[in-house]
XYZ file of C-alpha atoms in Angstrom:
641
model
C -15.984 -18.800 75.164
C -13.671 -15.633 74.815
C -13.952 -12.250 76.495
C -14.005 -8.835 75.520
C -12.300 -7.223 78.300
C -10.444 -10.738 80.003
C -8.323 -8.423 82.217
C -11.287 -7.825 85.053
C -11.202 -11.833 85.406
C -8.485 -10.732 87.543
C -11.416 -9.859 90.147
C -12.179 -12.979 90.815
C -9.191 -13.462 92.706
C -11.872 -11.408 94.963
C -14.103 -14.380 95.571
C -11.770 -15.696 98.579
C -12.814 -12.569 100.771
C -16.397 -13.669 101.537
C -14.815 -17.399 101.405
C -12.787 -15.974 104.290
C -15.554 -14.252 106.182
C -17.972 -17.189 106.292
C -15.067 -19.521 107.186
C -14.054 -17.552 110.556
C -16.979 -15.973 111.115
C -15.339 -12.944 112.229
C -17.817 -11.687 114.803
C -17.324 -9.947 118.436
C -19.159 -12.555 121.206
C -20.387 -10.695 124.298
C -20.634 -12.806 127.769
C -24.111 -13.216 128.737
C -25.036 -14.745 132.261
C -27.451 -17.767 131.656
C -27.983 -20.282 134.871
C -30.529 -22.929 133.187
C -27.558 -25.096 131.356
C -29.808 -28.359 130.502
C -31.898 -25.496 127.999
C -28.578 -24.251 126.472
C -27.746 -27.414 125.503
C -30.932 -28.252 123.973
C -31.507 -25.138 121.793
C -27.346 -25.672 120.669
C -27.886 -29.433 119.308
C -31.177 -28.043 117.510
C -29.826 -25.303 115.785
C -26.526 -26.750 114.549
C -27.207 -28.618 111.738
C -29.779 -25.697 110.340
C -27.385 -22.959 111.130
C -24.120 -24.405 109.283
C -26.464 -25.101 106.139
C -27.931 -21.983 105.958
C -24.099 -20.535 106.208
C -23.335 -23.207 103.398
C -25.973 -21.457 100.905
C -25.044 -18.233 101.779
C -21.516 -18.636 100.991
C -22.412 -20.472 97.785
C -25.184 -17.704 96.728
C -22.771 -14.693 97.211
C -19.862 -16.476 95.512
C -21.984 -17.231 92.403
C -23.646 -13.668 92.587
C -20.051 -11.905 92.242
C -18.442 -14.222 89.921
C -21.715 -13.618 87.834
C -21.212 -10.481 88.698
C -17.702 -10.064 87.429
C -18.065 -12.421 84.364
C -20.882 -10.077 83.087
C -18.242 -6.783 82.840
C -15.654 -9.073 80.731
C -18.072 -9.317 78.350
C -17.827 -13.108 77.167
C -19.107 -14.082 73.896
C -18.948 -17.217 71.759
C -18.380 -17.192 67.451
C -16.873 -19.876 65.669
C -13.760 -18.020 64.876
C -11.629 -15.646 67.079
C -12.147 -12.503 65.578
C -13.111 -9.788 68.233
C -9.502 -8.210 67.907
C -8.473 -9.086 64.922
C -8.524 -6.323 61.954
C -10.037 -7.503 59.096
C -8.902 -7.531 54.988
C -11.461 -8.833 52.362
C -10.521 -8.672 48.861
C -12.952 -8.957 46.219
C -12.271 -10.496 42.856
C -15.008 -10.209 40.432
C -14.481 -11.899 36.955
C -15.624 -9.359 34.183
C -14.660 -11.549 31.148
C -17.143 -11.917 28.059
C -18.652 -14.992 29.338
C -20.540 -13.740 32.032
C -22.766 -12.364 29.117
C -24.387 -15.150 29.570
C -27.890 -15.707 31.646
C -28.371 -16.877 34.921
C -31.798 -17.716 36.914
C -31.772 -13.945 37.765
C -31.001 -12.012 34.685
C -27.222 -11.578 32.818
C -24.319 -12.934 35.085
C -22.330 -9.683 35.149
C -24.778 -7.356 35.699
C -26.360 -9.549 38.974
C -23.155 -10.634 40.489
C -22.951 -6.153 40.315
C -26.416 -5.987 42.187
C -25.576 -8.662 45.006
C -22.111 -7.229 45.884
C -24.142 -4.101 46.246
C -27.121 -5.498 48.529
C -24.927 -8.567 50.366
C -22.027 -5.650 51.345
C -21.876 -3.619 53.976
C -22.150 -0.215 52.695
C -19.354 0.947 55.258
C -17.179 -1.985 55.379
C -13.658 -1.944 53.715
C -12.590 -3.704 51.209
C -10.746 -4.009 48.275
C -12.620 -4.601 44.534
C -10.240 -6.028 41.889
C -11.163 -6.978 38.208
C -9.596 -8.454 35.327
C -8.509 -4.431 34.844
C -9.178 -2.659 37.707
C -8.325 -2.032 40.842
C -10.165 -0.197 44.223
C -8.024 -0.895 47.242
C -9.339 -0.407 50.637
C -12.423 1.530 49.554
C -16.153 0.815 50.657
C -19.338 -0.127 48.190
C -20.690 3.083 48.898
C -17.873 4.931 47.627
C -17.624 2.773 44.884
C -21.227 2.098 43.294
C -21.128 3.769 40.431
C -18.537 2.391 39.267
C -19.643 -0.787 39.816
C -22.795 0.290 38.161
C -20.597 1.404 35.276
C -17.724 -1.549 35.036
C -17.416 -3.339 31.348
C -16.263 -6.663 30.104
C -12.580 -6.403 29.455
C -10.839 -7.068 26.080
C -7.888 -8.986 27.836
C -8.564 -11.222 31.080
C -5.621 -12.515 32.627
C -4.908 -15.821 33.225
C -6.644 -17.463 36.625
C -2.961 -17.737 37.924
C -2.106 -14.206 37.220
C -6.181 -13.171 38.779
C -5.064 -14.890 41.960
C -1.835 -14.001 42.080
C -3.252 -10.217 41.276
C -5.400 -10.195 44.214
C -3.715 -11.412 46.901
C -0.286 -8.953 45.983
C -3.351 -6.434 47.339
C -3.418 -7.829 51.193
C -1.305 -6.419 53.434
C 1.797 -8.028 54.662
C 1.733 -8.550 57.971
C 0.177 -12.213 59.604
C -2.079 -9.915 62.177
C -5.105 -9.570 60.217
C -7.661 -11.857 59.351
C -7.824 -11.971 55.264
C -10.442 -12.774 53.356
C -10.285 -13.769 49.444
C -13.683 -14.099 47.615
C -13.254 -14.614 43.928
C -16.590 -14.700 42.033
C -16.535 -16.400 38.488
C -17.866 -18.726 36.558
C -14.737 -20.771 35.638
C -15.062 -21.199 32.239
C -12.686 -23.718 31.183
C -9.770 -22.069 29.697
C -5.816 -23.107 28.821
C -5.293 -23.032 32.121
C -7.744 -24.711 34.467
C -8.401 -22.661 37.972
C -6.246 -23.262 41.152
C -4.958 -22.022 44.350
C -1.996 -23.033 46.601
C -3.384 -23.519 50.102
C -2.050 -20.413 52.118
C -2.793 -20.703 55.954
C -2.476 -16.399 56.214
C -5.703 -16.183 53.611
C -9.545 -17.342 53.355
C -10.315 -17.987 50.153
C -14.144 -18.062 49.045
C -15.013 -19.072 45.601
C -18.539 -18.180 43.806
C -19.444 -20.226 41.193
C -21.792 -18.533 38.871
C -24.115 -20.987 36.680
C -25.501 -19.929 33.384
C -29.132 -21.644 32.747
C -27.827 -21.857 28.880
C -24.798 -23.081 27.682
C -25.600 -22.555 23.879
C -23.989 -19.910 21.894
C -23.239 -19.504 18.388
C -20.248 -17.405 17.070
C -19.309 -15.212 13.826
C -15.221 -16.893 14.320
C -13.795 -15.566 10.941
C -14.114 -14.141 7.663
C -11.569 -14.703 4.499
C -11.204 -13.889 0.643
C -11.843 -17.032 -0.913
C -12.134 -15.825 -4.774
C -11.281 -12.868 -6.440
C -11.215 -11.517 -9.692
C -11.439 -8.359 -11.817
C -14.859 -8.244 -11.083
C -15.895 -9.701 -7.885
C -14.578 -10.903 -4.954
C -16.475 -13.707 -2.966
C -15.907 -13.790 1.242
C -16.253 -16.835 3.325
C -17.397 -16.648 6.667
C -16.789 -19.270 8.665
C -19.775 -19.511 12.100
C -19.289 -22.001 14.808
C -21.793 -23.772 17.257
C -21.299 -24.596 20.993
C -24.319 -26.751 22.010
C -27.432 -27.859 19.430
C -27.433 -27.972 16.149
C -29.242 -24.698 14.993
C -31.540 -24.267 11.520
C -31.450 -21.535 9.457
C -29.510 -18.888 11.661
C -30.486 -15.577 9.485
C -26.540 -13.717 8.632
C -27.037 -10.477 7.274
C -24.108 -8.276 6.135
C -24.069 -4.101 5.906
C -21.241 -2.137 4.378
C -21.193 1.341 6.095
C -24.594 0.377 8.223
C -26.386 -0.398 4.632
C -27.297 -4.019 4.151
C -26.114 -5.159 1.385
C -26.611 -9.227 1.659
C -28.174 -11.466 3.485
C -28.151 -15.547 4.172
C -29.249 -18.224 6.218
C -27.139 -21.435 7.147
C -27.963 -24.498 9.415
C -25.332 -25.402 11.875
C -23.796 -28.394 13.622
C -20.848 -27.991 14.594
C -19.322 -25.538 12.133
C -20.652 -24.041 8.650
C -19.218 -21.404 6.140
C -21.423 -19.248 3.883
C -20.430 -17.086 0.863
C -20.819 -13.576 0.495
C -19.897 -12.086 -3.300
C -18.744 -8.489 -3.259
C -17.559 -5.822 -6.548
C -13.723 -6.251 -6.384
C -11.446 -2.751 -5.808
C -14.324 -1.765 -3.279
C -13.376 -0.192 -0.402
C -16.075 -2.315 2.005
C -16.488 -1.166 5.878
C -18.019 -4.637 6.296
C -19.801 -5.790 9.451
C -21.375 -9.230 9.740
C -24.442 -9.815 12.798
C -26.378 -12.614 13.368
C -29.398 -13.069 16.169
C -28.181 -15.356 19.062
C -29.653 -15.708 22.624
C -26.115 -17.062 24.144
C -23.216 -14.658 24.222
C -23.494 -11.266 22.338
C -19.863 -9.957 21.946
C -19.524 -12.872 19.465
C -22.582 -12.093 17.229
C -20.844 -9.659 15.396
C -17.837 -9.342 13.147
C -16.019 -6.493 11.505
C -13.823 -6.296 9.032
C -12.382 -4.087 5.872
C -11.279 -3.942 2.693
C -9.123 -1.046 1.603
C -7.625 0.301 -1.673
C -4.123 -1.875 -1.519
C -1.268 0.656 -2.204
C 0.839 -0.719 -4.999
C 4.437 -1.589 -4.318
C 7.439 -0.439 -6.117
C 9.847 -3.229 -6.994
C 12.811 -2.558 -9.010
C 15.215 -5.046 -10.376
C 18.719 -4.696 -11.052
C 19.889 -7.636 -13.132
C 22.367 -9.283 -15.524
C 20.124 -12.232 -16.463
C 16.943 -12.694 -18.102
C 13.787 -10.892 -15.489
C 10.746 -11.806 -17.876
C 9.397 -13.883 -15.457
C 9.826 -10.913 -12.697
C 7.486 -9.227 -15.024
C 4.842 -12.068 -15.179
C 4.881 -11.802 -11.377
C 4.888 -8.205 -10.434
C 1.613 -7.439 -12.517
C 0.205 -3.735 -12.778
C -2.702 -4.174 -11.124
C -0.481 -4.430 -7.601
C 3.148 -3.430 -8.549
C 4.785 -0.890 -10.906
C 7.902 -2.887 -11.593
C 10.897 -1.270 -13.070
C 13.687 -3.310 -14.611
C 17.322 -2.254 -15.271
C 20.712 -2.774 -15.388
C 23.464 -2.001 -12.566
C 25.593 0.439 -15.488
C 22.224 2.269 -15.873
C 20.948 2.532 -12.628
C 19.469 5.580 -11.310
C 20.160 5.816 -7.635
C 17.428 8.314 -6.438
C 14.979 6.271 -7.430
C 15.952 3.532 -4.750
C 14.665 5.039 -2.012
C 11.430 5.280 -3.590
C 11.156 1.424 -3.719
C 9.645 -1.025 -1.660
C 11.578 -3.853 -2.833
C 14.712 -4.302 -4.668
C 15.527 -7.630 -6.652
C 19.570 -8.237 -7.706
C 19.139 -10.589 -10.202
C 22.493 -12.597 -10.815
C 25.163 -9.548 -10.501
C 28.505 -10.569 -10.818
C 29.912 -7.366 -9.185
C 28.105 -4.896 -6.732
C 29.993 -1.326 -6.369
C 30.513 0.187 -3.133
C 28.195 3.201 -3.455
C 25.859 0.749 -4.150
C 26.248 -1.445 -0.787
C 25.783 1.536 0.969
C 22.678 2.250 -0.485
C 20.939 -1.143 -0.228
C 22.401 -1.169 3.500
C 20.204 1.914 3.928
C 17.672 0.843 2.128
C 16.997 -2.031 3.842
C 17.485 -0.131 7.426
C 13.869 1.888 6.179
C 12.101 -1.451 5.940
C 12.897 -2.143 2.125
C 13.302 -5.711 1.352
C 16.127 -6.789 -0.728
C 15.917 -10.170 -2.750
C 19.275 -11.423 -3.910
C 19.960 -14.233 -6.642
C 23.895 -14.717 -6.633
C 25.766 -15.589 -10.179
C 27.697 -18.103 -10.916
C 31.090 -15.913 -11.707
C 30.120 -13.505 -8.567
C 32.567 -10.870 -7.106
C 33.525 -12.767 -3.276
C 34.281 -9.956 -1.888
C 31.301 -7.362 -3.194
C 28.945 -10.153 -1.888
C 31.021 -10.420 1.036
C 30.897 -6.757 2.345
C 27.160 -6.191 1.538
C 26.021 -9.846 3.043
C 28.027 -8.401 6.022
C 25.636 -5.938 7.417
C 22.959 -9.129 7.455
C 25.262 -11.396 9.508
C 25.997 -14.244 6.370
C 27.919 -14.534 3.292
C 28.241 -16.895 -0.040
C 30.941 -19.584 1.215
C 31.878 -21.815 -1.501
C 30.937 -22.807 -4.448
C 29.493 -26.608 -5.499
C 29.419 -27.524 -9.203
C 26.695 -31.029 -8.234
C 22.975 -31.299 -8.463
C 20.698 -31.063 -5.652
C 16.890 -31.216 -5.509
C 14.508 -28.793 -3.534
C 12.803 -30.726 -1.396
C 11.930 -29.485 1.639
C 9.361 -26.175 2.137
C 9.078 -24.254 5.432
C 5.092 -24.273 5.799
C 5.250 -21.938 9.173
C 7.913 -19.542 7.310
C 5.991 -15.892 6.700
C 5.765 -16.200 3.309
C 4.046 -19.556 2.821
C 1.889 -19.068 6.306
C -2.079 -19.257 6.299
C -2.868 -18.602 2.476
C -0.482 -19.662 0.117
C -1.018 -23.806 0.369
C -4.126 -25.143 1.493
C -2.527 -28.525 3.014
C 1.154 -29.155 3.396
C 2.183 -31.349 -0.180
C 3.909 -33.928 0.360
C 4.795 -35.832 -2.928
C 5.872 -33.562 -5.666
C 7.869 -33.379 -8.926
C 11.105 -32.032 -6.570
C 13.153 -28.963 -8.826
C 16.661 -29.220 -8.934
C 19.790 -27.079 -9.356
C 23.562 -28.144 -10.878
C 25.032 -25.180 -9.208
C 24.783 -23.530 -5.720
C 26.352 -22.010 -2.795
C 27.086 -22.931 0.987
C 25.733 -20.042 3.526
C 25.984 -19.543 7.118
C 22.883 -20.635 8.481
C 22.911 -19.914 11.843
C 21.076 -16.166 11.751
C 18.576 -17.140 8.984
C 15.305 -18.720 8.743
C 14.991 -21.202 5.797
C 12.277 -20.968 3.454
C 12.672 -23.811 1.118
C 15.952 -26.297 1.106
C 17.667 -28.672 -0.226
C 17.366 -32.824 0.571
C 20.568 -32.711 2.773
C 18.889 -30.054 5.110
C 20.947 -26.981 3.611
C 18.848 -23.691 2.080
C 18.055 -23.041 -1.079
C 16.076 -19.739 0.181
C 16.925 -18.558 3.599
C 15.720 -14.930 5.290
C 17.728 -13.200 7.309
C 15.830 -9.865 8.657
C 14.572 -7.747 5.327
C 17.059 -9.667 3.512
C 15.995 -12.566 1.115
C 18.828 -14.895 0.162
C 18.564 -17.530 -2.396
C 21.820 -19.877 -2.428
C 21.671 -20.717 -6.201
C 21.182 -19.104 -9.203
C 17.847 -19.744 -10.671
C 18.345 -19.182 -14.634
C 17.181 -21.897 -16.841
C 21.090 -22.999 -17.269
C 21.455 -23.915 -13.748
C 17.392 -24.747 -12.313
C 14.400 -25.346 -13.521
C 13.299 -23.720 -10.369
C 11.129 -21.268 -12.727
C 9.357 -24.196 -13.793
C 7.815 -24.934 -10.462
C 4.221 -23.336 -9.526
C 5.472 -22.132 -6.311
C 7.683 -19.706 -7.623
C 4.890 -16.999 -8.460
C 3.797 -17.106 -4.803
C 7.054 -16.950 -3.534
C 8.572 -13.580 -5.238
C 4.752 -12.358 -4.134
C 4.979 -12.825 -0.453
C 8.497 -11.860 -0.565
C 7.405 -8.478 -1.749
C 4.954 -8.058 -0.370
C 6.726 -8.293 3.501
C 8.212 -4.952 2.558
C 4.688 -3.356 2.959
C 2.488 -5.463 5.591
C -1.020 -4.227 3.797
C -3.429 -4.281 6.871
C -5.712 -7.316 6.744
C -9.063 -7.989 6.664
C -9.344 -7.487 10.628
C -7.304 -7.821 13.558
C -7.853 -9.909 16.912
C -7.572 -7.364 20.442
C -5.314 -8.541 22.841
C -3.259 -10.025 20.097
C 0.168 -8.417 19.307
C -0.580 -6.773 15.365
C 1.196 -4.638 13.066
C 0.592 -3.526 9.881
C 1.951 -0.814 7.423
C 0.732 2.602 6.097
C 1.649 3.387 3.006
C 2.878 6.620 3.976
C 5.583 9.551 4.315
C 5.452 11.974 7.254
C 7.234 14.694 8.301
C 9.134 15.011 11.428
C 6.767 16.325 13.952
C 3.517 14.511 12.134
C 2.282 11.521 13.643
C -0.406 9.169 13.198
C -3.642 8.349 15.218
C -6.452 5.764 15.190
C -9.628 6.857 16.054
C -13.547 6.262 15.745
C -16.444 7.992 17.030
C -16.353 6.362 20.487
C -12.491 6.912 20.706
C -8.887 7.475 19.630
C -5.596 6.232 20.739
C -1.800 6.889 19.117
C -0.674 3.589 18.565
C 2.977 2.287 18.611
C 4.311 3.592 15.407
C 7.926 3.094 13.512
C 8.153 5.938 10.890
C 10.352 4.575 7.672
C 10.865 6.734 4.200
C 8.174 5.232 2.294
C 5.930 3.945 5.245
C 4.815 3.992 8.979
C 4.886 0.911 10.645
C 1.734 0.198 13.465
C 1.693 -2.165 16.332
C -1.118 -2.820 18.693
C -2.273 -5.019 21.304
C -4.591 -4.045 23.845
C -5.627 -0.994 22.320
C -8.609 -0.351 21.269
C -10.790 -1.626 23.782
C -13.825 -2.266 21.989
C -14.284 -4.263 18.592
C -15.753 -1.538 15.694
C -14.170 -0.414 12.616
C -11.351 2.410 13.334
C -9.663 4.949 10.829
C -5.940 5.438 10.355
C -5.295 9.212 10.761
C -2.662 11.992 10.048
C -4.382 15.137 11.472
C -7.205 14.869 9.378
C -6.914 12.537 6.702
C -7.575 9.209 6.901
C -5.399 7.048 5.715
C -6.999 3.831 6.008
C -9.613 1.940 7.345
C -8.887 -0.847 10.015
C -11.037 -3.295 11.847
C -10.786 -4.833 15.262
C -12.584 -7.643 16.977
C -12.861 -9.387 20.417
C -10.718 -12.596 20.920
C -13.218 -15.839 20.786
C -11.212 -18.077 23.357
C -14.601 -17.555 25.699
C -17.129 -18.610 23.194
C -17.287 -22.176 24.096
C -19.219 -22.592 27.276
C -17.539 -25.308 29.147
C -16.940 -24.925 32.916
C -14.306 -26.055 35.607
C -15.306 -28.550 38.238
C -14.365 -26.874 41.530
C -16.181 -29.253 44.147
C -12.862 -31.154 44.087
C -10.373 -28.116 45.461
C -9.070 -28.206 48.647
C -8.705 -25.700 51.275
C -11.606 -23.654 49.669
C -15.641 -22.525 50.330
C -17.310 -22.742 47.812
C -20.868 -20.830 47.118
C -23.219 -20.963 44.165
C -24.177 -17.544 44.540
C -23.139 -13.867 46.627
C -26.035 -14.523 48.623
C -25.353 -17.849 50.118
C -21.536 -16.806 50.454
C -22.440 -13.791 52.562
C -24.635 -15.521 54.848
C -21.848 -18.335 55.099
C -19.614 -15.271 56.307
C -21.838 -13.747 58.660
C -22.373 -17.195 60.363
C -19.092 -17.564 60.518
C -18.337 -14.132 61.970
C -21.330 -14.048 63.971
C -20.763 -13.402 68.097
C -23.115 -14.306 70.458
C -22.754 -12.031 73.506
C -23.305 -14.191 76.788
C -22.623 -10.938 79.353
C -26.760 -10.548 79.296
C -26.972 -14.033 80.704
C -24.350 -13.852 83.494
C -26.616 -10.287 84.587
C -29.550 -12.462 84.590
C -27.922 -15.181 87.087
C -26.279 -12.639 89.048
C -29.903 -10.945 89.573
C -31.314 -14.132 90.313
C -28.386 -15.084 92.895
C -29.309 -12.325 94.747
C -32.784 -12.993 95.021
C -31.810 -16.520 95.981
C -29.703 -15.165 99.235
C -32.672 -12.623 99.755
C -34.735 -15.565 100.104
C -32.592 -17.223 102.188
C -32.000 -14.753 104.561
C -35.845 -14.431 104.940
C -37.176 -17.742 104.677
C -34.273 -20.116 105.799
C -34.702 -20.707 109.819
């Protein structure tokens, strides 16, 4: 029992007064003359017993009566917590990631977990709201409903650590309030399963929201399979979380015209083709019909004019194959010697190629070192009669340099499958067995700043990167390799070109860290946006002589197709589309954490809390008895003889 005023128990010290009267019975006796002693004696001896009882009750009545009496002003009460003084701090954590899309017994999870905070809450009460990207601190429902009404999914939940750890930085320091955590979800299992550290300071209620469907299909990818002059063929690839699924109807629009359809049957996982005119520019969006999650039913993507790429070659030794490579359909490729080289046309290149110089000038280090500082790539093939300390001095300003040189063979044996320029699409497994190339000449390098592309068998590059710089450690003309002989050459110049302009591709993930280049050159005070109907943000941007470079990451905030814009030309087309780490619906077990209540719904939780917090006053009862004290001495008084 507690009290909501325990200072006037101080009046009971008040009780020993009438404890005091009864026991002295403080009274003024008069002398009366009586001669008849034999009565007096009778009537005393009759009247004893009675008398001393009846004092007995009275004393007993009136000291129950005040302490009633008293008891009833302090206000006692029993809960099952001791709360009456403490302030109070709820926070609120309400999970708006894509998988509460999904359907519970009452209608989408989201949306209902909305409409309970909004009934179970206390319109008045404080309390703070926190979401995977929001934040209202120390604000009531009422002030706050339309936003609720209004919240979204977010494009970039954090991490059920970083959630936790997020809403409890939003309680107040000090240890005198009582602090209440609930944190609604439906802990999907992610990377990182859900815990919490027990903390004696904090409350923490968890509401576990059940979806009555734990299918879902999902639109994961889309890639260029084929392409020729003619047609290009796409592959999407669809994949199924729960029962197998027949004929799930794929239609595809270009520019919101439909302009193919299909049907596949799913297991587990299924790709369908899609054939396309090649050198289309294709604003391509891919839906299917699906009852589970929706933010996974649809997929955007583009396919854009590719700028071609200026690659120049300054050589001494026989470039035909350079030719073969750098085709006119993607490249205009420009071949000549270091006597007849025209420098201004250097900075209009994307990539440069020295092809076995024996002697670099100085005018022309200086150029290639600013070249390459605008995001040119420079490829160099070293001779075997090379000028040490020309190679020396430009290799400088990329942190290396050709050490000495070897006059033994050594075979190519090794290729970097995670290095940029063999990543995702160039080999379709890693080969292990193959007729190895070899060289009779080549050069030691320090390998410390680069990152090796292909090597030798004792470890050492053949092809190392370091920044826009491409090194190859041996010459590769037919007198010293038959490196030209190997298929993975083509492929290799390709992707090495093409890093100096990072064509955007096909789409890009949000919440994933992308870049891309824009074939572009802008004056000083121009800059670029990206932008759709719905929206427009200026992205991070690194301006070069012949392009922009773009990064994003969180931004945009919705999947759609967006336009790359200088004022008001667009530039190019780029698409975006939600990360599908939540499209498999598998939940946590949470019956098994500790120092935790858990609820299945907002409901039950709330009634938990109010039963918890609930007081039952007693001071009505102690009224009651004093009332009924009294009538107990009136009675006495009356009735008792």
């Amino acid at each position: 029992m507690q009290f909501k005023h325990p200072e006037l128990l101080y009046a009971l010290f008040l009780l020993i007064i009438p404890i005091i009267i009864h026991l002295f019975q403080l009274r003024r006796f008069k002398i009366e003359a009586f001669t008849n002693v034999a009565i007096l004696k009778t009537i005393s001896q009759q009247t004893r017993k009675s008398s001393q009882l009846k004092k007995w009750l009275l004393l007993l009545t009136r000291l129950l009566l005040l302490a009633c009496a008293i008891l009833a002003f302090s206000q006692p009460f029993t809960s099952k917590k001791n709360t009456i003084n403490s302030a109070k701090e709820t926070v609120v954590f309400l999970d708006n990631s894509f998988s509460l899309q999904q359907r519970g017994p009452q209608g989408n999870l989201f949306d209902r977990a909305i409409q309970d905070l909004i009934l179970e809450t206390d319109f008045n009460k404080t309390i703070t709201l926190v979401t995977h990207d929001a934040v209202y601190k120390n604000t009531t429902i009422n002030a706050i409903q339309n936003d609720l009404l209004q919240l979204s999914y977010t494009t970039n939940p954090l991490s059920y650590n970083a959630a936790v750890l997020k809403s409890k930085s939003l309680f107040s320091n000090t240890s005198a309030t009582q602090k209440q955590l609930v944190f609604i979800s439906d802990f999907q299992q992610l990377e990182s399963p859900f815990s919490i550290p027990e903390d004696t300071l904090i409350q923490v209620n968890l509401v576990k929201l059940t979806p009555t469907n734990t299918n879902n299909i999902a639109l994961d990818s889309v890639y260029i399979s084929k392409s020729d002059p003619l047609q290009t063929e796409l592959t999407l690839t669809l994949k199924n979380y729960g029962e197998p699924v027949e004929n799930v109807s794929i239609a595809l629009h270009n520019n919101d015209k439909l302009i193919a359809k299909s049907a596949v049957s799913i297991v587990e996982q299924a790709e369908t083709q899609f054939t396309i005119p090649s050198k289309t520019v294709i604003n391509g969006v891919f839906s299917i019909e699906d009852s589970g999650l929706q933010f996974d039913n649809t997929l955007y993507f583009n396919i854009n004019t590719p700028s071609k790429l200026n690659v120049l070659s300054i050589s001494e030794s026989d470039d035909a194959f350079l030719s073969k490579i750098f085709t006119p359909d993607e490249f205009n490729f420009t071949s000549t010697s270091a006597q007849n080289l025209n420098y201004n046309s250097i900075e209009t290149q994307h990539t440069i190629i020295l092809n076995e110089l024996k002697d670099i000038s100085n005018s022309l280090i200086n150029v290639l070192k600013t070249f390459t500082d605008q995001g040119g790539t420079l490829i160099v093939i070293p001779s075997t009669q090379l000028n040490t300390s020309a190679y020396s001095t430009l290799l400088a300003n990329y942190n290396t340099r050709y050490k000495t040189l070897f006059n033994s063979e050594k075979r190519i044996t090794s290729i970097n499958y995670s290095h940029p320029i063999y990543k995702n699409d160039v080999f379709e497994k890693q080969v292990q067995n193959f007729q190895y190339p070899k060289v009779s000449q080549f050069y030691t390098v320090n390998e410390a700043a680069g990152s090796a592309a292909l090597s030798f068998e004792d470890g050492s590059p053949f092809l190392t990167q370091f920044s826009n710089l491409f090194l190859f450690t041996s010459p590769i003309n037919s007198d010293v390799s038959n490196f030209k002989n190997w298929a993975i050459i083509v492929p290799t110049f390709y992707k090495m070109a093409m890093q100096s302009l990072q064509h955007p591709k096909l789409f890009y993930t949000i919440g994933n860290l992308n870049s891309f280049d824009i074939d572009v050159t802008l004056n000083q005070d121009e800059i670029l946006s990206i932008e759709n109907s719905n929206t427009n943000f200026i992205p991070q941007q690194q301006y070069f002589n012949k392009k922009v470079s773009i990064t994003t990451q969180n931004n945009p905030e919705q999947a759609g197709i967006y336009s790359v814009k200088n004022k008001l030309e667009t530039l190019k087309n780029i698409s975006f589309n939600y990360d599908r780490k939540e499209s498999k619906l598998e939940y946590q077990d949470i019956s098994t954490l500790k120092h935790v209540t858990i609820s299945n719904s907002i409901p039950s939780l709330f009634d938990t809390l109010k039963s918890n917090t609930k007081i039952n006053e007693l001071w009505k009862w102690f009224i009651i008895f004093a009332l009924a004290f009294l009538m107990l001495e009136m009675l006495i008084l009356k009735y008792f003889k």
